[in-house]
Coordinates of C-alpha atoms and ligand atoms in Angstrom, one line a residue:
M28 CA -86.9 61.6 60.6
A29 CA -86.4 63.2 57.3
G30 CA -82.9 64.4 56.3
L31 CA -82.0 68.0 56.9
R32 CA -82.3 68.7 53.2
E33 CA -85.8 67.5 53.1
V34 CA -86.8 69.6 56.0
V35 CA -85.2 72.9 55.0
E36 CA -84.7 74.3 51.6
M37 CA -82.0 77.0 51.4
R38 CA -81.7 79.3 48.5
N39 CA -79.1 81.9 47.8
T40 CA -81.6 84.3 46.2
D41 CA -80.2 87.1 44.1
E42 CA -83.7 88.6 43.8
M43 CA -83.8 88.9 47.6
C44 CA -80.5 90.8 47.6
G45 CA -82.2 93.5 45.7
V46 CA -84.9 93.7 48.3
V47 CA -82.6 93.9 51.3
G48 CA -79.9 95.8 49.5
E49 CA -77.1 93.4 50.4
K50 CA -75.0 91.4 48.0
S51 CA -75.4 87.6 48.0
L52 CA -75.0 87.4 51.7
Y53 CA -78.5 86.7 52.5
V54 CA -80.0 83.3 52.3
N55 CA -83.6 82.6 52.1
I56 CA -84.6 79.7 54.2
L57 CA -87.9 78.2 53.3
L58 CA -89.4 75.6 55.5
V59 CA -91.5 74.3 52.8
K60 CA -90.9 70.6 52.7
M61 CA -91.6 69.7 56.2
S62 CA -94.9 67.9 56.0
R63 CA -97.2 67.0 58.8
R64 CA -96.4 63.4 58.2
S65 CA -92.7 63.7 58.7
F66 CA -93.1 65.9 61.7
P67 CA -93.5 64.2 65.1
H68 CA -96.2 66.6 66.4
P69 CA -99.3 66.2 64.3
G70 CA -101.3 69.3 63.7
F71 CA -98.3 71.5 63.7
D72 CA -97.3 73.2 60.5
P73 CA -93.9 74.8 60.7
V74 CA -94.5 76.7 57.5
D75 CA -97.0 78.8 59.5
I76 CA -94.3 79.7 61.9
F77 CA -91.3 80.3 59.7
P78 CA -92.6 81.1 56.3
H79 CA -89.5 83.0 55.3
Y80 CA -86.4 83.6 57.3
F81 CA -83.6 85.9 56.3
C82 CA -80.2 85.6 57.8
Y83 CA -76.5 85.9 57.0
Q84 CA -75.1 82.9 55.3
E85 CA -72.6 82.1 58.0
H86 CA -75.4 82.1 60.5
V87 CA -77.5 79.5 58.6
P88 CA -76.5 76.5 60.7
N89 CA -77.2 78.3 64.0
V90 CA -80.5 79.6 62.7
I91 CA -81.6 76.1 61.6
T92 CA -80.5 74.6 64.9
S93 CA -82.4 77.1 66.9
M94 CA -85.5 76.8 64.7
L95 CA -85.5 73.1 64.9
S96 CA -84.8 73.0 68.6
V97 CA -87.6 75.5 69.2
L98 CA -89.7 73.0 67.5
G99 CA -88.3 70.3 69.7
V100 CA -87.4 68.2 66.7
W101 CA -83.7 67.9 66.3
R102 CA -80.3 69.3 67.0
M103 CA -77.7 69.9 64.4
G104 CA -75.0 68.4 66.6
E105 CA -76.9 65.2 67.0
E106 CA -77.2 64.9 63.3
K107 CA -73.5 65.4 62.8
Q108 CA -72.7 62.8 65.4
R109 CA -75.0 60.4 63.8
S110 CA -73.6 60.8 60.3
V111 CA -70.0 60.4 61.6
P112 CA -70.0 57.6 64.1
V113 CA -66.8 57.4 66.1
L114 CA -65.4 54.4 68.0
P115 CA -65.7 55.0 71.8
W116 CA -61.9 55.0 72.3
M117 CA -61.5 57.7 69.7
R118 CA -63.7 60.1 71.6
D119 CA -61.2 60.8 74.3
P120 CA -57.7 61.1 72.7
I121 CA -54.5 62.0 74.5
D122 CA -53.3 65.3 73.2
V123 CA -49.7 64.9 72.1
T124 CA -49.1 68.6 71.9
L125 CA -49.2 68.7 75.7
C126 CA -46.1 66.5 75.8
H127 CA -42.8 68.4 75.8
E128 CA -39.7 67.7 73.8
L129 CA -37.3 65.6 75.8
P130 CA -33.5 65.8 75.6
L131 CA -32.0 62.4 75.0
D132 CA -30.2 62.5 78.4
T133 CA -33.5 62.6 80.2
V134 CA -35.4 59.9 78.2
P135 CA -36.1 57.1 80.7
C136 CA -34.5 53.7 80.0
L137 CA -33.0 54.8 76.6
H138 CA -30.4 52.2 75.7
P139 CA -26.9 54.0 75.6
T140 CA -26.2 52.6 72.1
L141 CA -29.5 53.8 70.8
K142 CA -28.8 57.2 72.3
L143 CA -25.5 57.3 70.5
A144 CA -27.1 56.2 67.3
L145 CA -29.6 59.1 67.6
E146 CA -26.8 61.6 68.3
N147 CA -25.0 60.4 65.2
M148 CA -28.2 61.2 63.3
G149 CA -28.0 64.7 64.6
I150 CA -30.9 64.2 67.0
S151 CA -30.5 65.7 70.5
K152 CA -34.1 65.4 71.8
L153 CA -37.3 63.5 71.2
F154 CA -40.2 65.3 69.6
P155 CA -43.6 65.3 71.5
V156 CA -45.2 62.5 69.5
Q157 CA -42.0 60.4 70.1
V158 CA -42.1 61.1 73.8
A159 CA -45.8 60.2 74.0
V160 CA -45.3 56.9 72.2
W161 CA -42.2 56.1 74.3
Q162 CA -44.2 56.6 77.4
E163 CA -46.9 54.2 76.3
T164 CA -44.5 51.6 75.1
V165 CA -41.1 51.4 76.8
G166 CA -42.3 53.7 79.6
P167 CA -45.1 53.1 82.2
G168 CA -47.6 52.2 79.4
N169 CA -45.5 49.0 78.8
F170 CA -47.1 48.2 75.4
E171 CA -50.2 47.1 77.3
R172 CA -52.4 48.8 74.7
D173 CA -52.2 49.2 71.0
I174 CA -51.3 52.6 69.9
C175 CA -53.1 54.8 67.3
V176 CA -51.3 58.0 66.3
N177 CA -52.8 60.9 64.4
S178 CA -50.0 63.5 64.2
P179 CA -49.1 66.1 61.6
T180 CA -46.8 65.4 58.7
G181 CA -43.1 65.8 59.6
S182 CA -43.7 65.4 63.3
G183 CA -41.4 62.4 63.6
K184 CA -43.8 59.4 63.5
T185 CA -41.2 57.1 62.0
L186 CA -38.8 57.3 64.9
A187 CA -41.9 57.4 67.3
Y188 CA -42.5 53.7 66.4
A189 CA -38.9 52.7 65.4
L190 CA -37.3 53.7 68.8
P191 CA -39.5 51.6 71.1
I192 CA -39.3 48.6 68.8
V193 CA -35.5 48.7 68.6
Q194 CA -35.2 49.4 72.3
M195 CA -37.4 46.3 73.1
L196 CA -35.5 44.1 70.7
S197 CA -32.1 45.2 72.0
T198 CA -32.1 42.3 74.4
R199 CA -33.2 39.6 71.9
V200 CA -31.1 36.4 71.9
V201 CA -32.5 34.4 68.9
K202 CA -32.9 36.1 65.6
C203 CA -36.4 35.8 64.4
L204 CA -38.7 38.1 62.5
R205 CA -40.0 40.2 65.5
A206 CA -41.3 43.4 63.9
L207 CA -43.2 44.0 60.7
V208 CA -43.7 47.5 59.4
V209 CA -46.1 47.8 56.5
V210 CA -46.1 51.0 54.3
P211 CA -47.9 51.7 51.1
T212 CA -45.1 52.5 48.6
R213 CA -41.6 51.2 47.8
D214 CA -39.9 54.5 48.1
L215 CA -41.4 55.0 51.5
A216 CA -40.3 51.5 52.5
L217 CA -36.8 52.3 51.5
Q218 CA -36.9 55.5 53.5
V219 CA -38.3 53.8 56.6
K220 CA -35.7 51.0 56.3
Q221 CA -32.9 53.7 56.3
V222 CA -34.3 55.1 59.6
F223 CA -34.4 51.6 61.1
D224 CA -30.9 50.8 59.9
A225 CA -29.5 53.9 61.5
V226 CA -30.9 53.0 65.0
A227 CA -31.1 49.2 64.8
S228 CA -27.7 48.2 63.3
P229 CA -25.6 49.6 66.2
L230 CA -27.5 47.2 68.4
G231 CA -26.8 44.2 66.2
L232 CA -30.4 44.0 64.8
R233 CA -30.9 43.3 61.1
V234 CA -33.5 45.1 59.1
G235 CA -34.9 43.6 55.9
L236 CA -36.9 45.0 53.0
A237 CA -39.7 43.4 51.0
V238 CA -40.7 45.7 48.2
G239 CA -39.9 44.1 45.0
Q240 CA -36.9 46.3 44.4
S241 CA -34.6 43.4 43.6
S242 CA -35.4 40.0 42.2
V243 CA -37.5 37.7 44.3
A244 CA -34.6 35.3 44.6
D245 CA -32.3 38.0 46.0
E246 CA -35.0 39.2 48.3
I247 CA -35.6 35.7 49.7
A248 CA -31.8 35.2 50.1
S249 CA -31.7 38.4 52.2
L250 CA -34.6 37.4 54.4
V251 CA -34.4 33.6 55.1
H252 CA -31.4 31.4 55.8
V253 CA -31.6 27.7 55.1
L254 CA -30.0 25.8 58.0
G255 CA -27.6 22.9 57.4
H256 CA -28.7 19.3 57.8
E257 CA -27.0 19.0 61.3
A258 CA -28.9 21.9 62.6
S259 CA -32.3 20.7 61.5
T260 CA -31.8 17.1 62.8
C261 CA -31.4 18.4 66.3
Y262 CA -35.1 18.7 66.4
D263 CA -38.2 17.1 65.0
P264 CA -37.4 16.7 61.3
R265 CA -41.1 17.1 60.6
D266 CA -41.0 20.6 61.9
V267 CA -40.3 22.6 58.7
S268 CA -39.9 25.8 60.6
L269 CA -36.7 24.5 62.2
Q270 CA -34.9 24.1 58.8
F271 CA -35.1 27.9 58.2
Q272 CA -34.0 30.9 60.1
S273 CA -34.9 34.5 59.6
K274 CA -32.0 36.7 58.6
V275 CA -33.8 39.8 59.8
D276 CA -35.3 41.0 63.1
I277 CA -37.3 43.7 61.5
L278 CA -39.0 43.8 58.1
V279 CA -40.2 46.8 56.2
A280 CA -42.6 45.7 53.5
T281 CA -45.2 46.9 51.0
P282 CA -48.4 44.8 51.2
G283 CA -48.1 43.2 47.7
R284 CA -44.5 41.9 48.2
L285 CA -45.3 40.8 51.7
M286 CA -48.1 38.7 50.4
D287 CA -45.8 37.2 47.8
H288 CA -43.4 36.1 50.6
I289 CA -46.3 34.8 52.7
N290 CA -47.6 32.7 49.9
T291 CA -44.5 31.4 48.3
T292 CA -41.3 31.9 50.3
K293 CA -40.3 28.8 52.2
G294 CA -39.4 29.5 55.8
F295 CA -40.9 33.0 55.8
T296 CA -43.0 33.1 58.9
L297 CA -44.8 35.7 60.9
E298 CA -45.3 33.3 63.9
H299 CA -42.6 35.0 66.0
L300 CA -43.9 38.5 65.4
Y301 CA -44.1 40.8 68.5
Y302 CA -44.8 44.1 66.8
L303 CA -46.9 45.2 63.8
V304 CA -46.7 48.7 62.5
V305 CA -49.2 50.0 59.9
D306 CA -47.8 53.3 58.7
E307 CA -50.1 55.6 56.6
T308 CA -52.9 53.5 58.0
D309 CA -55.8 55.2 56.2
R310 CA -54.2 54.6 52.8
L311 CA -53.4 51.0 53.6
L312 CA -56.8 50.3 54.9
R313 CA -58.4 51.8 51.9
E314 CA -56.9 49.3 49.5
A315 CA -57.2 45.6 50.2
Y316 CA -54.0 44.5 48.5
Q317 CA -54.9 40.8 48.3
S318 CA -56.3 40.9 51.9
W319 CA -52.9 41.4 53.4
L320 CA -54.2 42.6 56.7
P321 CA -56.5 39.6 57.6
T322 CA -53.8 37.3 56.3
V323 CA -51.2 38.9 58.5
L324 CA -53.5 38.9 61.6
E325 CA -54.4 35.3 61.0
L326 CA -50.8 34.2 60.6
T327 CA -49.7 36.0 63.7
Q328 CA -52.4 34.5 65.9
S329 CA -50.0 32.5 67.9
K330 CA -50.2 28.8 67.9
D331 CA -47.7 29.1 70.7
D332 CA -49.1 27.4 73.8
D333 CA -45.9 27.7 75.8
V334 CA -47.7 29.1 78.8
F335 CA -49.8 26.0 79.0
Q336 CA -47.1 23.6 77.9
P337 CA -47.0 20.1 79.5
A338 CA -43.5 19.3 81.0
D339 CA -42.9 16.2 78.9
S340 CA -43.5 17.7 75.5
F341 CA -41.0 17.4 72.6
P342 CA -38.9 19.4 71.9
P343 CA -38.4 20.1 75.6
F344 CA -39.9 23.2 77.0
S345 CA -36.6 24.9 77.6
L346 CA -35.4 24.4 74.0
R347 CA -38.7 25.5 72.5
G348 CA -38.7 28.5 74.7
A349 CA -35.6 29.8 73.0
L350 CA -37.1 29.3 69.6
R351 CA -40.7 30.0 70.1
T352 CA -42.2 33.4 70.7
R353 CA -43.5 34.3 74.1
R354 CA -45.3 37.5 73.4
R355 CA -46.4 40.1 75.8
C356 CA -49.4 38.9 77.7
G357 CA -52.6 40.7 77.9
V358 CA -55.9 39.9 79.5
E359 CA -58.9 40.4 77.3
R360 CA -62.4 40.7 78.4
G361 CA -64.2 37.4 77.7
F362 CA -61.0 35.5 77.9
K363 CA -61.7 34.3 81.5
D364 CA -58.7 36.3 82.8
K365 CA -56.2 33.9 81.2
P366 CA -53.2 35.5 79.8
Y367 CA -52.8 35.1 76.0
P368 CA -50.0 36.0 73.6
R369 CA -50.6 39.3 72.0
L370 CA -49.2 41.1 69.0
A371 CA -48.5 44.7 69.9
K372 CA -49.8 47.1 67.1
M373 CA -49.0 50.7 66.3
V374 CA -51.0 52.4 63.6
L375 CA -50.1 55.9 62.4
S376 CA -51.1 58.6 60.0
A377 CA -51.3 62.4 59.6
T378 CA -54.9 61.8 58.5
L379 CA -55.9 58.7 60.5
T380 CA -59.3 57.4 59.5
Q381 CA -62.1 57.5 62.0
D382 CA -64.2 55.1 60.0
P383 CA -65.1 52.3 62.5
G384 CA -65.7 49.9 59.6
R385 CA -62.0 50.4 58.5
L386 CA -60.4 50.5 62.0
V387 CA -62.2 47.4 63.1
Q388 CA -60.1 45.4 60.6
L389 CA -57.0 46.1 62.7
N390 CA -58.4 44.1 65.6
L391 CA -56.8 46.6 68.1
H392 CA -56.3 45.7 71.7
H393 CA -57.7 48.4 74.1
P394 CA -56.4 51.1 71.7
L395 CA -55.0 54.3 72.9
F396 CA -55.6 57.3 70.7
L397 CA -52.8 59.9 70.5
R398 CA -53.7 62.9 68.6
A399 CA -52.1 66.3 68.1
G400 CA -54.6 69.0 68.9
K401 CA -58.3 68.9 68.7
M402 CA -59.0 68.8 65.0
R403 CA -58.7 65.8 62.9
Y404 CA -56.5 67.5 60.3
R405 CA -53.6 69.6 61.5
L406 CA -51.1 71.3 59.3
P407 CA -47.4 71.7 60.4
E408 CA -47.0 74.6 62.8
N409 CA -44.5 76.5 60.6
L410 CA -46.3 76.0 57.3
E411 CA -47.7 79.1 55.4
S412 CA -50.4 78.4 52.9
Y413 CA -51.2 80.7 50.0
K414 CA -53.6 80.7 47.1
L415 CA -52.5 81.9 43.7
I416 CA -55.5 82.9 41.6
C417 CA -55.2 82.8 37.8
E418 CA -57.1 81.7 34.7
R419 CA -56.7 78.1 33.7
K420 CA -55.2 78.8 30.3
V421 CA -52.3 80.8 31.9
K422 CA -51.5 78.4 34.7
P423 CA -48.2 77.2 33.3
L424 CA -47.2 80.9 32.9
Y425 CA -48.0 81.6 36.5
L426 CA -46.2 78.5 37.7
V427 CA -43.1 79.5 35.9
A428 CA -43.3 83.1 37.3
L429 CA -43.8 81.6 40.8
L430 CA -40.8 79.3 40.4
K431 CA -38.7 82.2 39.2
S432 CA -39.7 84.3 42.2
L433 CA -38.7 81.4 44.5
G434 CA -35.2 81.5 43.2
E435 CA -33.0 78.5 44.0
E436 CA -35.2 77.0 46.6
K437 CA -36.1 73.3 46.4
C438 CA -39.6 72.8 45.3
I439 CA -42.2 70.1 44.7
V440 CA -45.0 70.7 42.1
F441 CA -48.0 68.4 42.5
T442 CA -50.3 67.7 39.6
K443 CA -53.6 65.7 39.5
S444 CA -52.4 62.7 37.5
V445 CA -49.4 60.9 36.0
D446 CA -50.3 62.2 32.6
S447 CA -50.5 65.8 33.8
T448 CA -47.1 65.3 35.5
H449 CA -45.5 64.1 32.3
R450 CA -47.1 66.9 30.1
L451 CA -46.3 69.7 32.6
C452 CA -42.7 68.6 33.0
K453 CA -42.4 68.4 29.2
L454 CA -43.9 71.9 28.8
L455 CA -41.6 73.4 31.5
N456 CA -38.6 72.0 29.8
C457 CA -39.6 73.8 26.6
F458 CA -39.0 77.1 28.4
G459 CA -35.5 77.6 27.0
D460 CA -34.0 80.2 29.3
L461 CA -35.7 79.1 32.5
Q462 CA -32.5 78.2 34.3
I463 CA -34.3 75.9 36.7
D464 CA -33.6 72.2 36.5
I465 CA -36.8 70.3 36.5
K466 CA -37.5 66.5 36.7
E467 CA -40.5 64.3 36.8
Y468 CA -41.5 61.7 39.4
S469 CA -44.6 59.6 38.9
G470 CA -46.0 56.1 39.1
L471 CA -45.7 55.9 35.3
Q472 CA -41.9 55.6 35.5
H473 CA -39.9 52.5 36.2
Q474 CA -39.0 52.1 39.9
R475 CA -35.3 52.4 39.1
V476 CA -35.8 55.7 37.3
R477 CA -38.0 57.0 40.1
S478 CA -35.5 56.1 42.8
K479 CA -32.7 57.7 40.8
T480 CA -34.7 60.9 40.4
L481 CA -35.5 60.9 44.1
N482 CA -31.8 60.4 45.1
E483 CA -30.7 63.2 42.8
F484 CA -33.4 65.5 44.2
R485 CA -32.3 64.7 47.7
K486 CA -28.7 65.5 46.8
G487 CA -29.8 68.8 45.2
V488 CA -28.8 67.8 41.6
F489 CA -31.9 69.7 40.5
Q490 CA -34.3 72.0 42.2
V491 CA -37.9 71.3 41.0
L492 CA -39.6 68.0 41.1
V493 CA -42.9 67.7 39.2
S494 CA -44.8 64.9 40.8
S495 CA -48.1 63.0 40.8
D496 CA -49.5 62.0 44.2
A497 CA -46.9 59.2 44.2
M498 CA -44.8 61.6 46.3
T499 CA -47.6 62.7 48.5
R500 CA -47.3 60.3 51.4
G501 CA -44.5 60.1 53.9
M502 CA -41.7 61.1 51.7
D503 CA -39.0 63.1 53.5
V504 CA -36.7 65.2 51.5
E505 CA -34.5 67.6 53.4
G506 CA -34.5 71.2 52.3
V507 CA -37.8 71.3 50.4
R508 CA -39.0 74.9 51.2
N509 CA -41.9 75.1 48.8
V510 CA -44.8 72.9 47.7
I511 CA -46.9 74.0 44.8
N512 CA -50.3 72.5 44.0
Y513 CA -50.4 73.1 40.3
D514 CA -53.8 71.2 40.4
M515 CA -55.9 71.9 43.4
P516 CA -56.3 68.8 45.5
K517 CA -59.8 67.5 45.7
Y518 CA -59.7 66.6 49.4
I519 CA -58.3 68.1 52.5
K520 CA -56.4 64.8 53.2
T521 CA -54.5 65.2 49.9
Y522 CA -53.7 68.8 50.8
V523 CA -52.4 67.8 54.2
H524 CA -50.1 65.2 52.8
R525 CA -48.9 67.3 49.8
A526 CA -48.3 70.4 51.9
G527 CA -46.6 68.2 54.5
R528 CA -43.6 67.6 52.2
T529 CA -42.4 70.9 53.5
A530 CA -42.2 72.5 56.9
R531 CA -41.0 69.2 58.4
A532 CA -39.4 68.7 61.8
G533 CA -40.2 72.2 62.9
Q534 CA -38.7 73.8 59.8
T535 CA -40.5 76.6 57.9
G536 CA -42.2 76.0 54.5
R537 CA -44.8 77.4 52.1
C538 CA -47.5 75.8 50.2
F539 CA -49.0 77.6 47.1
T540 CA -52.2 76.4 45.5
L541 CA -53.0 77.6 42.0
M542 CA -56.7 77.9 41.3
S543 CA -59.2 79.7 39.1
K544 CA -61.7 82.1 40.7
D545 CA -64.5 79.5 40.6
E546 CA -62.4 77.1 42.6
V547 CA -61.8 79.5 45.5
R548 CA -65.0 78.6 47.3
Q549 CA -64.4 74.9 47.2
F550 CA -60.8 75.4 48.4
K551 CA -61.9 77.6 51.3
K552 CA -64.5 75.0 52.2
F553 CA -62.1 72.1 52.5
M554 CA -59.4 74.2 54.2
Q555 CA -61.9 74.9 57.0
K556 CA -61.5 71.3 58.0
A557 CA -57.9 71.8 58.9
E558 CA -56.5 73.6 62.0
A559 CA -54.6 76.8 61.1
S560 CA -56.3 77.0 57.8
S561 CA -55.8 80.7 57.0
C562 CA -54.7 81.0 53.4
P563 CA -54.0 84.5 52.1
E564 CA -53.7 85.3 48.4
H565 CA -50.3 85.4 46.9
T566 CA -49.8 87.8 44.1
L567 CA -47.0 87.9 41.5
P568 CA -45.6 91.1 40.2
S569 CA -47.4 91.9 36.9
S570 CA -44.0 92.9 35.4
L571 CA -42.8 89.4 35.9
I572 CA -45.9 87.9 34.1
E573 CA -45.5 90.4 31.3
A574 CA -41.8 89.6 30.9
L575 CA -42.5 85.9 30.5
Q576 CA -45.4 86.2 28.0
T577 CA -43.3 85.9 24.9
T578 CA -41.3 83.0 26.3
Y579 CA -44.5 81.3 27.3
Q580 CA -45.9 81.5 23.8
S581 CA -42.8 80.1 22.2
A582 CA -42.7 77.3 24.8
L583 CA -46.3 76.5 24.0
T584 CA -45.5 76.3 20.2
K585 CA -42.4 74.1 20.9
F586 CA -44.5 71.9 23.2
K587 CA -47.2 71.4 20.6
E588 CA -44.6 70.5 18.0
K589 CA -43.1 67.9 20.3
I590 CA -46.5 66.4 21.0
S591 CA -47.3 66.0 17.3
E592 CA -43.9 64.6 16.6
A593 CA -44.4 62.0 19.4
R594 CA -47.8 61.1 18.0
K595 CA -46.4 60.7 14.5
K596 CA -43.7 58.4 15.8
A597 CA -46.3 56.3 17.7
K598 CA -48.3 55.9 14.5
D599 CA -45.3 54.8 12.5
Ligands
ATP605 N1 -36.3 64.0 67.4 C1 -36.0 64.5 66.3 N2 -35.1 65.5 66.2 C2 -34.8 66.1 65.0 N3 -35.3 65.6 63.8 C3 -36.1 64.6 63.8 C4 -36.5 64.0 65.0 N4 -37.4 63.0 64.8 C5 -37.5 63.0 63.4 N5 -36.8 64.0 62.9 C6 -36.7 64.3 61.4 O1 -38.0 64.8 61.1 C7 -38.3 64.5 59.7 C8 -39.7 64.0 59.6 O2 -39.8 62.8 60.3 P1 -40.8 61.6 59.8 O3 -40.5 61.3 58.3 O4 -40.7 60.5 60.7 O5 -42.2 62.4 59.9 P2 -43.7 61.8 59.8 O6 -44.4 62.3 61.0 O7 -43.6 60.3 59.6 O8 -44.2 62.5 58.5 P3 -45.3 62.0 57.4 O9 -46.6 62.0 58.0 O10 -45.1 63.0 56.3 O11 -44.9 60.6 57.0 C9 -37.2 63.5 59.3 O12 -36.3 64.2 58.5 C10 -36.6 63.1 60.6 O13 -35.2 62.8 60.4

């Protein structure tokens, strides 16, 4: 069957508007391209039936659907389903919003030390997504199925996976690498490690970091312990794995550095892994990072045959039992009902991919899909979105006026690239009497500079952080009340993650998007993909804009001078 475009030609005809006396709202649908050949009923010419059809623009899909279904050809819904195939287990998600927050006292099985650790973090109850994951892991679900979570930014996904892992490992005897958490960026890894540290350390569990922050040697020393000669001779000296011991129970890693350890670090092994978490899954699956995922999955395929171990094996079964991993057993179809060791996986994102081609790489075991609400993209409940319409050439002026109107509030300004971030930050710093401290954060900077900037921003040393999309995913900075999209994001996913740096954990927040008039339509279109997508216009007092005009002009002159100076220097 031909594609919809071939069947129907839609034209927003201004000449027609004159005829019907309405402005641009009418669409002329011409069924001109539907040939007898592409039509399943020969001898039937639709052009004869629907030569011209006028309707309101918003009714177009319905009109097309009814026309085509009258013809018995096709239904719009079917086409949509066909173009976006969804894995069967994704069709029937569990709605996380139906779970209620649970006070810590009433969380079943929660380890008292873990409860205390949470209270020390100022947490008195679990959020809905945390309750849902707890039920499927520590609770009756008992980790029997892999967990896929699609829940809004700031809804508490980090603790949702950290708590069950820590609770399950609280009874561990031998220290081995049991849980691996993979995240896309270094700063996010540091943040996730801090969360794990807060809940895992009180239970005596060690958390490691593999991100390339320190030198490789330091990192290796923090992850793997080389056992003394005596220790290794207790067992088969040929077994290299017995000469090393993991110093950590849980490892938070970025894919690149994880691969470095897999490939080069002696004694670094994933063979004892129980839990694998892939945070920001859609981002991690989009980039191959030296095939980290297939490598991890292959290395965690247990060679552990304890369950079928003969009694006279060496080392003896009882000794090996202490050292080797006995994972949760699952029964897989086609496995002839034999139990087999299984790695439990949790994958999470605020914009989880539905692409079967991508998800299949995770090799999930009877996955359970937990989603907040009905739509794929959901913005935080207490987020207010605004559009700020202005001409391109005065964008910096409007930005400054907006920042001024927001007063002392912490704010992140997103731009489209690392270069734009650098230039915008430079220009803003040319506004002499702005009285707003502004710093830049982008992938162009050295990691050390970036981390320092982030720490200062967290502590409130300065108010406005101008950032590229390096800050978009997962970063949690307390007290950010406003996000400004200086450059309009291209995709709803980017909008969701940028806006999600505010209105976290039930707090209120605002997201302003600067755009020119001709960008409004595109913005409206992609916002329709998100739940709660109303986006009124925000206007700034014209007196404020007027007052800033002169300062803006002198800032521009200063900025140009700086740029030419920098160019001269670069030439010399
Ligand atoms: N049960 C809770 N009670 C109070 N605050 C919580 C609770 N759980 C998490 N938080 C806080 O909520 C904030 C957001 O949590 P987290 O970073 O895990 O969100 P997220 O869902 O992973 O967001 P993103 O999708 O942006 O990564 C954090 O500051 C965290 O400390």
